[in-house]
Amino acid sequence: MKQNKRLLPFILIIGLETFFLCLIPVSPTHVNSADIALVLSSSSPGSSLPLEMTQTKDSTHSDDTLAALTIYLEARGESFAGKLGVAAVIRNRMTHKYHSDGTVKGTVLRAKQFEPWIGRNPNEVKFDQTNRKMQESLLAWRLVQDGRKVVDGAVLFYNPKLVKTPHWAQVNRKVAQIGGHEFFNKHTI
């Protein structure tokens, strides 16, 4: 019962954020707010990691938690719209099996794909129920599960202020910019 009382403020915050997400356009940029997923649903079931991975990592986290941690670590300084964009990239990669085996683990833990897991064991990162940005990351993950377009099919993103422009950003089509991240789909320009 004590645990339920501790979670009540966070459940209330998530409920209010979801309500306001329906009322207020989230997108300050090219992302069409009408395309933002509004329905919560569960993520796809996990499976083992693909054989072609050069580094094998395993995680005891659920798929939802692992996706939320990836979104949090990639976009903790971004707006909620930015978190939705990163969540959509993970989902798009899974759907198209773009550097992915179609599972959460096989997507976010694939070697050299998501910076937070390069050289880091996912089991060393804990999901903190009291951390609002982690809760937002989980909400963003759940909101994109209905398949609606958030970043026009993007499967790649990076922050040009933090890293040198990768080769793929020069040959693939930029479809959105949200906060510090630029999003690209797999179609060449």
Coordinates of C-alpha atoms in Angstrom, one line a residue:
M1 CA 0.0 0.0 0.0
K2 CA 2.9 2.4 0.8
Q3 CA 4.4 1.8 -2.6
N4 CA 1.0 2.6 -4.3
K5 CA 0.9 5.9 -2.3
R6 CA 4.4 6.8 -3.4
L7 CA 3.6 6.1 -7.1
L8 CA 0.3 8.1 -7.0
P9 CA 1.9 11.5 -7.7
F10 CA 3.8 10.1 -10.7
I11 CA 0.7 8.3 -12.1
L12 CA -1.1 11.6 -11.7
I13 CA 1.6 13.5 -13.5
I14 CA 1.7 11.0 -16.4
G15 CA -2.1 11.2 -16.7
L16 CA -2.0 15.0 -16.8
E17 CA 0.8 15.1 -19.3
T18 CA -1.1 12.6 -21.5
F19 CA -4.2 14.8 -21.2
F20 CA -2.3 18.0 -22.1
L21 CA -0.5 16.2 -24.9
C22 CA -4.0 15.7 -26.5
L23 CA -4.8 19.4 -26.2
I24 CA -1.5 21.2 -26.8
P25 CA 0.6 20.8 -30.0
V26 CA 3.9 19.2 -28.9
S27 CA 5.9 20.0 -32.0
P28 CA 7.8 23.3 -32.4
T29 CA 9.4 22.0 -35.6
H30 CA 8.7 19.9 -38.7
V31 CA 7.0 17.1 -36.7
N32 CA 3.3 17.1 -37.3
S33 CA 1.6 17.1 -33.9
A34 CA -1.4 15.3 -35.4
D35 CA 1.0 12.4 -36.1
I36 CA 2.0 11.9 -32.5
A37 CA 0.8 8.7 -31.0
L38 CA -2.0 9.1 -28.4
V39 CA -2.8 5.6 -27.4
L40 CA -0.9 3.7 -24.8
S41 CA -0.1 0.0 -25.6
S42 CA 2.4 -2.6 -24.7
S43 CA 5.7 -3.1 -26.5
S44 CA 6.6 -6.2 -28.6
P45 CA 7.9 -9.3 -26.8
G46 CA 11.7 -9.7 -26.6
S47 CA 13.9 -12.4 -27.9
S48 CA 17.5 -13.3 -28.0
L49 CA 20.1 -11.0 -29.6
P50 CA 21.1 -11.5 -33.2
L51 CA 24.2 -13.5 -34.0
E52 CA 25.7 -10.7 -36.2
M53 CA 26.3 -8.5 -33.1
T54 CA 29.9 -7.9 -32.5
Q55 CA 29.3 -7.3 -28.8
T56 CA 26.8 -9.4 -27.0
K57 CA 25.0 -7.7 -24.2
D58 CA 22.1 -9.0 -22.2
S59 CA 19.6 -7.1 -20.1
T60 CA 17.4 -8.1 -17.3
H61 CA 15.2 -5.1 -17.9
S62 CA 11.8 -5.5 -19.5
D63 CA 11.5 -4.3 -23.1
D64 CA 9.6 -1.2 -22.0
T65 CA 12.2 -0.3 -19.4
L66 CA 15.1 -0.9 -21.7
A67 CA 13.5 1.3 -24.4
A68 CA 12.7 4.0 -21.8
L69 CA 16.3 3.9 -20.5
T70 CA 17.6 4.3 -24.0
I71 CA 15.3 7.2 -24.7
Y72 CA 16.2 8.8 -21.4
L73 CA 20.0 8.5 -22.0
E74 CA 19.7 9.7 -25.6
A75 CA 17.3 12.6 -24.9
R76 CA 17.2 13.5 -21.3
G77 CA 18.0 17.1 -22.1
E78 CA 15.4 17.3 -24.8
S79 CA 11.7 18.3 -24.8
F80 CA 9.0 15.7 -24.6
A81 CA 8.7 16.0 -28.4
G82 CA 12.4 15.1 -28.6
K83 CA 11.8 12.0 -26.5
L84 CA 8.9 11.0 -28.8
G85 CA 11.3 11.4 -31.8
V86 CA 13.9 9.0 -30.3
A87 CA 11.2 6.6 -29.3
A88 CA 9.9 6.6 -32.8
V89 CA 13.3 5.9 -34.2
I90 CA 13.6 2.8 -32.0
R91 CA 10.1 1.7 -33.1
N92 CA 10.9 2.4 -36.8
R93 CA 14.1 0.4 -36.6
M94 CA 12.3 -2.5 -35.1
T95 CA 9.5 -2.3 -37.7
H96 CA 11.8 -2.1 -40.7
K97 CA 14.5 -4.3 -39.1
Y98 CA 17.0 -1.6 -39.8
H99 CA 20.1 -2.5 -37.8
S100 CA 17.6 -4.6 -35.7
D101 CA 16.2 -8.1 -35.4
G102 CA 12.8 -6.6 -34.7
T103 CA 13.0 -6.7 -30.9
V104 CA 13.8 -3.9 -28.4
K105 CA 16.9 -5.7 -27.1
G106 CA 18.1 -6.5 -30.6
T107 CA 17.6 -2.9 -31.6
V108 CA 18.9 -0.8 -28.8
L109 CA 21.7 -3.1 -27.7
R110 CA 23.0 -3.8 -31.2
A111 CA 26.7 -3.0 -31.4
K112 CA 27.6 0.7 -32.1
Q113 CA 24.0 1.8 -32.7
F114 CA 22.9 3.7 -29.5
E115 CA 25.6 5.6 -27.8
P116 CA 24.5 5.0 -24.2
W117 CA 25.1 1.3 -24.6
I118 CA 28.6 1.5 -26.2
G119 CA 30.8 0.2 -23.4
R120 CA 28.1 0.3 -20.8
N121 CA 26.3 -2.7 -19.3
P122 CA 22.5 -2.0 -19.4
N123 CA 22.1 -3.8 -16.1
E124 CA 24.2 -1.1 -14.4
V125 CA 21.6 1.5 -15.2
K126 CA 18.5 1.4 -13.0
F127 CA 15.1 2.8 -13.9
D128 CA 14.2 5.3 -11.2
Q129 CA 10.4 5.6 -10.7
T130 CA 10.9 9.0 -9.0
N131 CA 12.8 10.5 -11.9
R132 CA 10.4 12.6 -14.0
K133 CA 12.5 12.5 -17.1
M134 CA 12.7 8.7 -17.0
Q135 CA 8.9 8.6 -16.6
E136 CA 8.5 10.9 -19.6
S137 CA 10.8 8.5 -21.6
L138 CA 8.6 5.6 -20.7
L139 CA 5.5 7.5 -21.6
A140 CA 7.1 8.5 -25.0
W141 CA 7.9 4.9 -25.7
R142 CA 4.3 3.8 -25.0
L143 CA 2.8 6.6 -27.0
V144 CA 4.6 5.7 -30.2
Q145 CA 3.5 2.0 -30.1
D146 CA 0.4 2.5 -32.4
G147 CA 2.7 3.1 -35.4
R148 CA 1.8 6.7 -36.2
K149 CA 4.4 8.9 -37.8
V150 CA 6.3 11.1 -35.4
V151 CA 9.5 11.8 -37.4
D152 CA 8.4 10.8 -40.9
G153 CA 9.9 7.3 -40.7
A154 CA 13.3 8.3 -39.4
V155 CA 15.6 5.5 -38.4
L156 CA 18.6 7.7 -37.7
F157 CA 19.4 10.7 -35.6
Y158 CA 22.2 12.6 -34.1
N159 CA 23.1 15.8 -32.3
P160 CA 25.3 18.0 -34.5
K161 CA 26.4 20.0 -31.4
L162 CA 27.8 17.0 -29.7
V163 CA 29.3 14.9 -32.5
K164 CA 30.9 15.3 -35.9
T165 CA 28.5 14.9 -38.8
P166 CA 28.4 11.2 -39.6
H167 CA 28.6 10.1 -43.3
W168 CA 25.1 8.8 -43.3
A169 CA 23.8 12.3 -42.5
Q170 CA 25.3 13.5 -45.7
V171 CA 23.6 10.9 -47.9
N172 CA 20.2 10.3 -46.2
R173 CA 17.3 12.7 -46.2
K174 CA 16.8 14.8 -43.1
V175 CA 13.1 14.7 -42.2
A176 CA 12.9 16.6 -38.8
Q177 CA 14.8 18.6 -36.3
I178 CA 13.6 18.6 -32.7
G179 CA 15.7 20.4 -30.2
G180 CA 19.3 19.4 -30.6
H181 CA 18.6 16.2 -32.6
E182 CA 18.3 15.9 -36.4
F183 CA 16.3 12.9 -37.7
F184 CA 16.9 11.1 -41.0
N185 CA 15.1 8.4 -42.9
K186 CA 16.8 5.7 -44.9
H187 CA 16.0 7.3 -48.3
T188 CA 19.0 9.0 -49.9
I189 CA 19.0 12.6 -51.1

